[in-house]
XYZ file of C-alpha atoms in Angstrom:
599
model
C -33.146 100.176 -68.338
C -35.283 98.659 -71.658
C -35.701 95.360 -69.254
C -37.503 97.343 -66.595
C -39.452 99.285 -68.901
C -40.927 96.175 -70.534
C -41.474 94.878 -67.135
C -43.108 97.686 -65.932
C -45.437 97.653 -69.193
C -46.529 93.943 -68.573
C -47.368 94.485 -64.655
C -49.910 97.293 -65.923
C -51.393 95.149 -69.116
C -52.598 92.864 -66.203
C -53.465 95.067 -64.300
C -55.697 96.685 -66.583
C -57.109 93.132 -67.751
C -57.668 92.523 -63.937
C -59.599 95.371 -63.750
C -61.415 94.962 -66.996
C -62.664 91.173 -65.384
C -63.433 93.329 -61.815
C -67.155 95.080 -62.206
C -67.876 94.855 -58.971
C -68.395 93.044 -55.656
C -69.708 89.896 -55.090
C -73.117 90.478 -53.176
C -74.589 87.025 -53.077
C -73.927 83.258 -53.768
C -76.921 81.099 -54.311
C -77.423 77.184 -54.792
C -79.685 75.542 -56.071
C -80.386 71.432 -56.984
C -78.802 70.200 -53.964
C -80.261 67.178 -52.333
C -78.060 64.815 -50.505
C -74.920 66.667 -50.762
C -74.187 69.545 -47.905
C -74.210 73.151 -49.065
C -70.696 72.867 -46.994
C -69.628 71.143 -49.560
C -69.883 73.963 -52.242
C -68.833 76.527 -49.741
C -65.570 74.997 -49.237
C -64.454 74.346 -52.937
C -65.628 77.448 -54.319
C -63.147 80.498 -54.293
C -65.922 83.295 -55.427
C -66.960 84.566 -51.982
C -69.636 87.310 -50.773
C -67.779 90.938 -50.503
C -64.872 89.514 -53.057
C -64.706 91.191 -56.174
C -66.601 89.894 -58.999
C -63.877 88.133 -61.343
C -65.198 85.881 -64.442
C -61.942 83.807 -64.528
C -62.689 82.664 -61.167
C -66.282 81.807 -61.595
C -64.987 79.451 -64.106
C -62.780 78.069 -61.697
C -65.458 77.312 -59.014
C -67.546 75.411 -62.130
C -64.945 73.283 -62.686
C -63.851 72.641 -59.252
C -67.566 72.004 -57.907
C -67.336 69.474 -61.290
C -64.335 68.174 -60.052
C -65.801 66.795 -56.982
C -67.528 64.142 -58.828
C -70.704 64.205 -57.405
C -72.672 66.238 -60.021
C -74.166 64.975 -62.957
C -74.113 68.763 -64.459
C -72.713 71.945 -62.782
C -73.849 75.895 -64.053
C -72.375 78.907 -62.393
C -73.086 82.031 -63.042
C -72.873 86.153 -62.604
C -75.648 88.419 -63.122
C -75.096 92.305 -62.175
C -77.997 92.910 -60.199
C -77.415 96.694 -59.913
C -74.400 99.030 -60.680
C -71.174 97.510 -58.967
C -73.161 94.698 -57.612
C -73.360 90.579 -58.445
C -75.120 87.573 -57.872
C -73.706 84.297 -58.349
C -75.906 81.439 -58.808
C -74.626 77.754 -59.106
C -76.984 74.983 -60.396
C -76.242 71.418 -60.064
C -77.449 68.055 -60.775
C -76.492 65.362 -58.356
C -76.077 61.973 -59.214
C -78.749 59.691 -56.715
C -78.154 58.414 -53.819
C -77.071 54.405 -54.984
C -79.822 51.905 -53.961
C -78.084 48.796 -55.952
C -73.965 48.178 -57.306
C -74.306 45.437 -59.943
C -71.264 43.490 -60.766
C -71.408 42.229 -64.518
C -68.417 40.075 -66.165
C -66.852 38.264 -62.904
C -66.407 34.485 -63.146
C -63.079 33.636 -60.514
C -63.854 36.561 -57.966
C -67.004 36.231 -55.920
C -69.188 39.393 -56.109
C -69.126 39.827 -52.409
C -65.346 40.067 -52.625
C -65.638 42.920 -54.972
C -68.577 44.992 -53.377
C -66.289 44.598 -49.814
C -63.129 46.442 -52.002
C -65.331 48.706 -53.516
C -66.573 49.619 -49.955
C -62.667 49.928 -48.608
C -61.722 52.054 -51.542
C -60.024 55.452 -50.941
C -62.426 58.341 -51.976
C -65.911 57.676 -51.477
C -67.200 54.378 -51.287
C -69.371 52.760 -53.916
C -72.027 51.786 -51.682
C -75.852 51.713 -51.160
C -76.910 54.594 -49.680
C -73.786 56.742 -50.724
C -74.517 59.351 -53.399
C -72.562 58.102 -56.720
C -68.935 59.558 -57.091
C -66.843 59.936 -60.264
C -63.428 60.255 -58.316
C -64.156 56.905 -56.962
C -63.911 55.367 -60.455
C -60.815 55.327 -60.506
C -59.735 53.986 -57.307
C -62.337 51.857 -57.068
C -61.369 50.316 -60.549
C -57.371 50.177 -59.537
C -58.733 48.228 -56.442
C -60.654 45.812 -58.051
C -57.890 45.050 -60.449
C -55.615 44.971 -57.764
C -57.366 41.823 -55.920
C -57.603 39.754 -58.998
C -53.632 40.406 -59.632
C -53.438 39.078 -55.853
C -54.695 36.109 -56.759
C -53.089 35.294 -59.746
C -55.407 36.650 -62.767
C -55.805 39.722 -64.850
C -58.917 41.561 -65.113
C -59.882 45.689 -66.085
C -62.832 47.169 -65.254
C -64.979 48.392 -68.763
C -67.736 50.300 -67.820
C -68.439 51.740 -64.812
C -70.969 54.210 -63.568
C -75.047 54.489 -62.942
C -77.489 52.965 -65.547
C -79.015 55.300 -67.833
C -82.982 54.181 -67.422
C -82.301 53.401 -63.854
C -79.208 56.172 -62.149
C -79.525 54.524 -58.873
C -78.052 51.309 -59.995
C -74.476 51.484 -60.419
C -73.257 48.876 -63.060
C -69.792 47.644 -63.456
C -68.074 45.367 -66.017
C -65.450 43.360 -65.740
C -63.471 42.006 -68.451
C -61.266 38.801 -67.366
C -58.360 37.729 -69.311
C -59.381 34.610 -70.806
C -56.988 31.783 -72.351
C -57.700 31.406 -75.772
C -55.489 28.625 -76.658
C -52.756 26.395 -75.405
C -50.108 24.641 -77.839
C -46.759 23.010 -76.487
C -44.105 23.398 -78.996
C -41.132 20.534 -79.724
C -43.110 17.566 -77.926
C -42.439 15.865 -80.720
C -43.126 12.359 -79.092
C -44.819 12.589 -75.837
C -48.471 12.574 -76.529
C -50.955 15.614 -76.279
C -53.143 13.373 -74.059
C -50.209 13.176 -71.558
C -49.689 16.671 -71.898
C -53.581 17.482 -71.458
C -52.935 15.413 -68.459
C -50.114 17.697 -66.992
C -50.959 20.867 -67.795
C -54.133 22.547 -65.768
C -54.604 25.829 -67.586
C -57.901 25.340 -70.509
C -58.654 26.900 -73.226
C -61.959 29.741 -72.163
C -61.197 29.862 -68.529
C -59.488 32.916 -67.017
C -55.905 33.066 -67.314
C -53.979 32.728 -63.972
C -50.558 33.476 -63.584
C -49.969 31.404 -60.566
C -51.087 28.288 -62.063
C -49.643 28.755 -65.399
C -46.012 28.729 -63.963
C -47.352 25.687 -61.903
C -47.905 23.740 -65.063
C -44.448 24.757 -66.373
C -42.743 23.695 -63.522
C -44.836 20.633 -63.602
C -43.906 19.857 -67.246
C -39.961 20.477 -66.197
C -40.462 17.803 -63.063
C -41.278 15.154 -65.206
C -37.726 15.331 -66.150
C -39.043 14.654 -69.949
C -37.483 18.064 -71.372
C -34.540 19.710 -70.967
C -35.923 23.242 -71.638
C -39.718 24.644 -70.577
C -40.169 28.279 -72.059
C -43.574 29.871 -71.493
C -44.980 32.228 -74.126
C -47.821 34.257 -73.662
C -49.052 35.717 -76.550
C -51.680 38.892 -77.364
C -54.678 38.073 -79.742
C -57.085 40.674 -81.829
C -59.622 40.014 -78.804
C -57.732 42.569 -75.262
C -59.615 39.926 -73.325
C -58.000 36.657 -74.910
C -54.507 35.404 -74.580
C -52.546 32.087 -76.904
C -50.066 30.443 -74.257
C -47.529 28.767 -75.447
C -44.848 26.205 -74.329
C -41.604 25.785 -75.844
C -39.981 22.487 -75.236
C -37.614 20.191 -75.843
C -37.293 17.207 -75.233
C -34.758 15.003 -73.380
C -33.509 11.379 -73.895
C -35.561 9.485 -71.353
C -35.078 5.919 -72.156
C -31.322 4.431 -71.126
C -30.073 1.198 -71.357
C -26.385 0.300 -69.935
C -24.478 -3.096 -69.359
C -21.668 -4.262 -68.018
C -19.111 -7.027 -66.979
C -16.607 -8.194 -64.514
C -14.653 -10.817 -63.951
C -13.463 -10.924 -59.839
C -10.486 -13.621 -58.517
C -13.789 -13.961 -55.715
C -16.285 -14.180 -57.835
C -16.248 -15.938 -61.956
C -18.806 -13.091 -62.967
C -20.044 -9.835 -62.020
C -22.039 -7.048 -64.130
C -25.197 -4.932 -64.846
C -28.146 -5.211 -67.219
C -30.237 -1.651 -66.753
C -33.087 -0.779 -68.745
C -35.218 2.426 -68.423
C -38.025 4.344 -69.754
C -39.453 7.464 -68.029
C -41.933 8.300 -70.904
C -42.268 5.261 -72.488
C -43.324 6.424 -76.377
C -44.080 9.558 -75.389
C -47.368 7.758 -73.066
C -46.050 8.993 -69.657
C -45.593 5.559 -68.220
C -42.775 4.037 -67.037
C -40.943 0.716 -67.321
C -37.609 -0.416 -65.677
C -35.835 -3.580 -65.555
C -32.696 -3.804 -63.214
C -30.398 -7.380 -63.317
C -27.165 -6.808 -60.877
C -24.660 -9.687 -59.901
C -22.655 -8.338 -57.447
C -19.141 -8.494 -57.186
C -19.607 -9.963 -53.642
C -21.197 -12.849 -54.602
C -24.552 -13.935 -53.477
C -26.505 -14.416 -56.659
C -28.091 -11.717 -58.890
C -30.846 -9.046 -57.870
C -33.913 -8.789 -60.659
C -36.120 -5.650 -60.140
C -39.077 -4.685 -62.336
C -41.224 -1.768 -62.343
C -43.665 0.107 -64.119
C -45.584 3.080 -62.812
C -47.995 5.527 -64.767
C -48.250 9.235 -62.918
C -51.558 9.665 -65.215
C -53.648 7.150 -64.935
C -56.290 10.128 -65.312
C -56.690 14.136 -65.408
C -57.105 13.957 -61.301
C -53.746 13.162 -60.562
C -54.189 9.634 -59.919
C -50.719 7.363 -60.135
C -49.671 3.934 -59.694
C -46.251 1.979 -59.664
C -45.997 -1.667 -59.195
C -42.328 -3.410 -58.347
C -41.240 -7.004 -58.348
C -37.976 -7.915 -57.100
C -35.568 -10.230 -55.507
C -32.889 -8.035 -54.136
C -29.582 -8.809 -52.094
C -28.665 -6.096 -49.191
C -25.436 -6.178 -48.201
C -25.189 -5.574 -44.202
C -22.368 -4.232 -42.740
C -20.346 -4.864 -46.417
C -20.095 -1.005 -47.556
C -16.363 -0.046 -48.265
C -17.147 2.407 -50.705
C -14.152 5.833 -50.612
C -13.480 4.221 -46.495
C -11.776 2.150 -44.580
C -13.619 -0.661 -43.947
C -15.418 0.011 -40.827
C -17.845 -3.251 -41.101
C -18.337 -5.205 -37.928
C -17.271 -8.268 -39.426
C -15.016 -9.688 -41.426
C -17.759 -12.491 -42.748
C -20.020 -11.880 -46.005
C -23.841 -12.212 -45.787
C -26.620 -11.576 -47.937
C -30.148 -10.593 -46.821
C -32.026 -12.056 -50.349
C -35.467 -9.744 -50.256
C -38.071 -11.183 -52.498
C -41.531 -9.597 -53.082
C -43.419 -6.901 -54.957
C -44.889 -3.876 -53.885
C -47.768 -1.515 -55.141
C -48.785 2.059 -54.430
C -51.418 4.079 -55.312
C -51.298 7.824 -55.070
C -54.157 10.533 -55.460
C -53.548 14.315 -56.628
C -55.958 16.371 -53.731
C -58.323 19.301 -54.761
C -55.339 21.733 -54.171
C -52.377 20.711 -56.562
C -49.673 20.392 -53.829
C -51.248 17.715 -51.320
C -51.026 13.849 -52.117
C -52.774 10.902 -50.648
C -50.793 7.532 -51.161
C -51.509 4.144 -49.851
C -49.081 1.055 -50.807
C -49.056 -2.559 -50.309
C -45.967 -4.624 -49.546
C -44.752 -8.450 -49.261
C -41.789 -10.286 -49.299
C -39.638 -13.047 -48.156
C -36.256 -13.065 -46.955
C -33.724 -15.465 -46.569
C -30.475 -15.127 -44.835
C -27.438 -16.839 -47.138
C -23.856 -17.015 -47.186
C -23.697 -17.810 -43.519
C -20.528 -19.369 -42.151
C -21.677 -21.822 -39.560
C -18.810 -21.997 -37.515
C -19.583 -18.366 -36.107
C -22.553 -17.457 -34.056
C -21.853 -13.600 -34.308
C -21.164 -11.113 -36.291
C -24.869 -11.231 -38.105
C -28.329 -10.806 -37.702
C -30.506 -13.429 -39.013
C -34.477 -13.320 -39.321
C -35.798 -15.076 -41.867
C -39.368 -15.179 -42.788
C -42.034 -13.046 -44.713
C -43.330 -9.528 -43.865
C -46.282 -7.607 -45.605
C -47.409 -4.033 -44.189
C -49.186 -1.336 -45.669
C -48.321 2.288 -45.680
C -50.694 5.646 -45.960
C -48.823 8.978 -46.274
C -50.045 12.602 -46.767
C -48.017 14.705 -48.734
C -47.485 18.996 -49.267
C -44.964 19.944 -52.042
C -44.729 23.422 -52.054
C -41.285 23.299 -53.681
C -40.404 25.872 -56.453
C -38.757 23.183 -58.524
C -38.407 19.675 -57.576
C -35.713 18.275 -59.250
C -33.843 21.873 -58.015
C -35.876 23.427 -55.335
C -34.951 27.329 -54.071
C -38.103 27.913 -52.111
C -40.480 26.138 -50.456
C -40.787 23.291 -48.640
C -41.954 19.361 -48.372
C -43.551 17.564 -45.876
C -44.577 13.459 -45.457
C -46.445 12.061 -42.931
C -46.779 8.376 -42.911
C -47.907 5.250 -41.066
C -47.011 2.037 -41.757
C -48.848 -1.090 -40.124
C -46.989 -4.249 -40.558
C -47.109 -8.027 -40.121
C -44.002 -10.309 -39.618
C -43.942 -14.232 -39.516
C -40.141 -14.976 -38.496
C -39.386 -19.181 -39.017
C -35.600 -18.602 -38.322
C -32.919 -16.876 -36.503
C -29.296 -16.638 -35.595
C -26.527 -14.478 -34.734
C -26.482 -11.877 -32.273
C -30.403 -11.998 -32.439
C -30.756 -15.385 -31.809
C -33.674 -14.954 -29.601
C -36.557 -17.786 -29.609
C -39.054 -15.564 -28.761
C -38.448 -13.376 -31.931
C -40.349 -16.518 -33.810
C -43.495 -16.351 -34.787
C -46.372 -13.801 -35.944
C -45.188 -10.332 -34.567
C -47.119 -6.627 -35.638
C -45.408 -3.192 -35.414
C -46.667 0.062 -36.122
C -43.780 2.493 -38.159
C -44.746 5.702 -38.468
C -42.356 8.724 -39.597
C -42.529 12.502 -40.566
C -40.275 14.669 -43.008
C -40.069 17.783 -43.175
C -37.923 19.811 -45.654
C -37.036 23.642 -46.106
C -35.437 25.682 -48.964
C -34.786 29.766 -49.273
C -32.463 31.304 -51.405
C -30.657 35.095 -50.522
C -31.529 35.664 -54.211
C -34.549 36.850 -55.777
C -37.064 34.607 -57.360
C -36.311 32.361 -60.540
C -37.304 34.483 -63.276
C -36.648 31.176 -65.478
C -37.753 27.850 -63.964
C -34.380 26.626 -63.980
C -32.044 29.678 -63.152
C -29.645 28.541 -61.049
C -29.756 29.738 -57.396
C -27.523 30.031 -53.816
C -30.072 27.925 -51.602
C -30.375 27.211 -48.033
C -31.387 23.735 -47.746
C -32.921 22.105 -44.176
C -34.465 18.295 -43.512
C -35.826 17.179 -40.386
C -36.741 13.361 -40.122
C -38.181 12.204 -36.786
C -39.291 8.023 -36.906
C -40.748 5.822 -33.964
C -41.887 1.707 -34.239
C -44.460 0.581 -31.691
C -44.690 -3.345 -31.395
C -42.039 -6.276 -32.390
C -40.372 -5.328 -35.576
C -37.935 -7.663 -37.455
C -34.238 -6.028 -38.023
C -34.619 -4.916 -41.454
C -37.458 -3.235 -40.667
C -35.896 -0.533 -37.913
C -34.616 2.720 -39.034
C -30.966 3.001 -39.985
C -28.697 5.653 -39.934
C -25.384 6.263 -41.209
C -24.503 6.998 -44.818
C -24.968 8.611 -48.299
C -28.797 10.330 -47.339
C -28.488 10.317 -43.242
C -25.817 11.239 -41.145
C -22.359 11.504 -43.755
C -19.136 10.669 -42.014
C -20.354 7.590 -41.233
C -20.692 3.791 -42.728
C -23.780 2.954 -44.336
C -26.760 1.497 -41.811
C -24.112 2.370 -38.653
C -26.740 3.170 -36.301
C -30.028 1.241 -36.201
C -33.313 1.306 -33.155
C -36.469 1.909 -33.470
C -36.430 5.156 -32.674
C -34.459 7.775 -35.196
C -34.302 11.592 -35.480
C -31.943 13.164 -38.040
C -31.561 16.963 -38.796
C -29.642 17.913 -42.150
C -28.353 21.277 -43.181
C -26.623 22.219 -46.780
C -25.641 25.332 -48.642
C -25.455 24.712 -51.808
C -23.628 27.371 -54.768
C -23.774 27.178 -57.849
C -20.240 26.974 -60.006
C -22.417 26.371 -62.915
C -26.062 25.722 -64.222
C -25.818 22.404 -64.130
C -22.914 21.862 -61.145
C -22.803 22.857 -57.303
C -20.674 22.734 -54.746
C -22.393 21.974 -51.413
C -21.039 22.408 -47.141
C -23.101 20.443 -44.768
C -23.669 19.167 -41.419
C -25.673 16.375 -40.201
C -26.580 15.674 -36.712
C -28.480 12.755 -35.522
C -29.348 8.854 -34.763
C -30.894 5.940 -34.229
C -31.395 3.954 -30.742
C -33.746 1.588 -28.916
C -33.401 -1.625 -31.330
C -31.309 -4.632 -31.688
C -27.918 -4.515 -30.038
C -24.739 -4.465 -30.888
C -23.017 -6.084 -33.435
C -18.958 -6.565 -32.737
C -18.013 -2.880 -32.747
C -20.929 -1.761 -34.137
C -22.055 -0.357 -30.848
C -25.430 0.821 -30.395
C -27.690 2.748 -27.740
C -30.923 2.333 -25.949
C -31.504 5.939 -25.514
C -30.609 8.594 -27.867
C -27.196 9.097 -28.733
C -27.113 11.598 -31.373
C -23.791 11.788 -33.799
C -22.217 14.671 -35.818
C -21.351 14.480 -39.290
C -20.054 17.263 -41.778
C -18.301 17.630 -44.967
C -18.497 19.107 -48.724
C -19.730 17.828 -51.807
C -20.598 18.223 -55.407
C -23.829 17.676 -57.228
C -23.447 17.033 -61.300
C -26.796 17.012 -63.583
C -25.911 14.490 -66.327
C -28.347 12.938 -69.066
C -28.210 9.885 -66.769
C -29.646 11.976 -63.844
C -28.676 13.912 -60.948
C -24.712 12.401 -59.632
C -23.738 13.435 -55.616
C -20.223 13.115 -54.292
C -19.749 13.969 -50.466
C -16.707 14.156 -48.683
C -17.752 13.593 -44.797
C -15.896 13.535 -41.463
C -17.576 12.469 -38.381
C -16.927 13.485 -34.894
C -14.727 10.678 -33.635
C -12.378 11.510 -36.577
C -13.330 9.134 -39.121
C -14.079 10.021 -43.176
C -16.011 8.653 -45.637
C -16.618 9.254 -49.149
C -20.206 9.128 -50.275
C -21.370 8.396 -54.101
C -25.073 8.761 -54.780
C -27.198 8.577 -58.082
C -29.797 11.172 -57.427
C -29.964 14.361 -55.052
C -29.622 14.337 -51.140
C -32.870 15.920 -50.434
């Protein structure tokens, strides 16, 4: 009973205060200041209507409402009894102009037209000429402007915003752009800071951008000079200014190995290997390769130096001298031996190469050109055979231009993205001697071919993005390489396939032509960071070339073979390390050893 007492005593205190705020009716609603806004306008946000009872609470309602809209510089409402019982309700307001100008202030990396056309598309009312100013467009107008510098990569907020004081109809808006401050790399303790300066994109004073920041990281982790890259970004006194930092450190780049062995064939066999990625820290690098084989056949010598740097455009170069001995048909490597002869001999390659290669405007297109000569000598021959090898001796000189797009998340570990080469390769051959199954007369003599062959490789990962550059990922991994030779080329100059980086199941160089098209597909997951296991399948050939060698068959149209397997990728401080177990589809295995990754 007490509870609906007390109830019954609150109900009638309103009441009474209801009353007490009711002294009257409502008889008329005037407005007044209105100039480009509609009287429809008011009408429909304020509550206080003609024949309503006069109530001051909701008079201040309408004020704020009718302020709410945004439109009005200054809103007054108010009630004045006219007679007994009887009020009339006047609203004043102060519009803001109609805009004749928007003036952007503060932009640098958006164009101005970019940010009048969002402010146009905002929700609310547009800022526009010709469109009476609106507060409740700040906001959304602001959010929106922000929101197209975060889509391309930088961070901006908007300041001030709103009509001039000495001039209302010109509505002036600042931007403030996050700007870098400064950049340090932490723990390069021996590569130089002009290398670095070299590398990295991002400058001190120009707006900060997210997109190419990470680009720079990733680009400092490709070099394969550090074993960790750690962006920091870090806030100043200044809201506008931001210190990045790099944490680093660095790996061993320079390796030297040897090695001997003494063969019942052979009185000496071993390896000299020196290497230098970032030779005293100055970005350049120097290699120096001495291999006699355990085959016999005389030592191979390669030298090379290259420099990545030569400039802040991305300009490169890497020269190579060498006398070299393939191998044909020789490869017995975790196989039978599925050579097409039982005779040894060499192909001795001797020549030098150089390439030039040019960073584009946009950071993930290349322009290369190389140069290329050599002689070659067949050796080793047994002269009492007139098959079982392919002999073309003579020199051979071509250049090559190829356009590159590396979109790739990581190289040396790529998730996403993808890779593409296109490249054409005009060539000159002067053939003095041949023999074997080849021994054709006519092949003598000055011959030119056109090469010309396109890659294309895919990567996508089930799993989010890399939140650090090298988190370790489940990735989807695709290659297509299509090839073609117009003109007369020498042998060692068709495509091959068959092998370690082409069709696995399958000896090394088994299918050769000058035509070639091989697709490759590979899942590879992660056991740990820094080892994967890996299922693939490899489909393709070669055709339209030399013929056949013993019972190394080959085809003049395309004959397209099926390889498959699994494998295991290592990252050591020597380098990436690839084992593949492969069957092919004729029942055959091989076991495939590679220094370096597939693709």
């Amino acid at each position: 009973m007490f509870k609906g007492v007390a109830a019954l005593l609150l109900w009638m205190a309103l009441f009474s205060v209801a009353v007490g705020q009711s002294a009257g009716t409502i008889k008329s609603v005037d407005v007044k200041g209105l100039a480009n806004i509609g009287r429809t306008v008011i009408d429909a946000t304020m509550r206080t209507r003609v024949g309503q009872p006069y109530l001051k609470t909701l008079i201040d309602d309408d004020k704020k409402a009718i302020m709410d809209l945004g439109y009005f510089q200054a809103v007054d409402v108010r009630a004045q009894e006219t007679e007994a019982q009887s009020w009339a309700v006047t609203v004043e307001v102060v519009e803001f102009p109609k805009i004749k100008e928007v003036r952007i202030v503060g932009n640098t990396v958006i164009p101005t037209k970019a940010i009048l056309d969002v402010l146009k598309s905002a929700p609310s009312v547009p800022i526009a000429p010709d469109n009476v100013f609106c507060l409740r467009s700040q906001k959304p107008s602001s959010d929106a402007i922000e929101k197209l510098y975060s889509e391309k990569g930088f961070f901006a907020r908007v300041s001030e915003f709103g009509p001039l004081t000495d001039a209302p109809e010109v509505v002036s808006l600042t931007i403030l752009e996050l700007t870098v401050n400064s950049i340090k790399v932490q723990g390069a303790t021996r590569t130089r800071q002009s290398v670095l300066d070299k590398i990295i994109k991002t400058r001190s004073g120009q707006p900060f951008n997210a997109d190419r920041w990470r680009k720079d990281n990733v680009a400092l982790l490709n070099t394969r000079w550090f074993d960790k890259v750690e962006p920091v970004a870090r806030e100043t006194d200044d809201v506008s200014r931001v210190d990045l930092i790099i944490d680093v450190t660095e790996a061993r780049t320079g390796l030297f190995n040897i090695g001997f062995q003494m063969d019942p064939r052979s009185s000496f066999a071993g390896m000299v290997r020196f290497s230098d990625t970032n030779f005293r820290g100055s970005g350049q690098n120097y290699g120096l390769d001495f291999i006699q084989g355990t085959q016999g056949g005389g030592a191979s010598i390669d030298l090379n130096y290259g420099n990545p740097y030569v400039d802040d455009k991305g300009t490169g170069i890497n020269y190579n001298l060498y006398s070299r001995n393939v191998y044909r048909f020789s490869n017995t490597f975790g196989g039978s031996n599925q050579s097409p002869t039982d005779a040894r001999y060499f192909e001795r390659h001797t020549g030098g190469s150089v390439a030039l290669t040019r960073q584009l405007k946009e950071d993930s297109k290349f322009l290369s050109t190389g140069l290329r000569y050599e002689q070659i000598k067949t050796t080793n021959l047994d002269t009492t055979n007139t098959t079982g090898f392919i002999q073309q001796d003579g020199d051979l000189a071509s250049i090559s231009a190829a356009y590159v797009v590396n979109r790739r998340d990581l190289d040396i570990d790529p998730s996403r993205g993808d890779w593409l080469r296109m490249q054409i390769e005009p060539g000159w051959s002067r053939i003095t001697k041949v023999g074997g199954d080849t021994n054709d007369p006519s092949l003598i003599g000055n011959h030119f071919f056109v090469r010309g062959d396109v890659e294309y490789r895919k990567y996508w990962s089930p799993q989010p993005p890399r939140e650090k550059l090298d988190d370790p990922r489940r990735v989807f991994a695709f290659r297509a390489h299509v090839g073609t030779v117009g003109g007369t080329v020498p042998f060692f100059e068709q495509f091959f396939a068959g092998g370690a980086n082409t069709i696995r199941g399958y000896p090394e160089d088994r299918f050769w032509g000058k035509n070639m098209a091989i697709l490759n597909l590979e899942y590879r997951h992660p056991i740990q960071k820094s080892f994967n296991m890996i299922a693939f399948v490899d489909y393709g050939g070669a055709w339209g070339g030399f013929g056949t060698v013993n019972n190394y068959t080959q085809s003049k149209r395309a004959e397209f073979k099926l390889g498959y397997g699994l494998g295991f990728s290592f990252r050591t401080p020597l380098g990436p390390i690839r084992l593949d177990f492969g069957f092919n589809q004729d029942g055959g295995s091989r076991t495939h050893f590679m220094i370096g990754t597939s693709f």
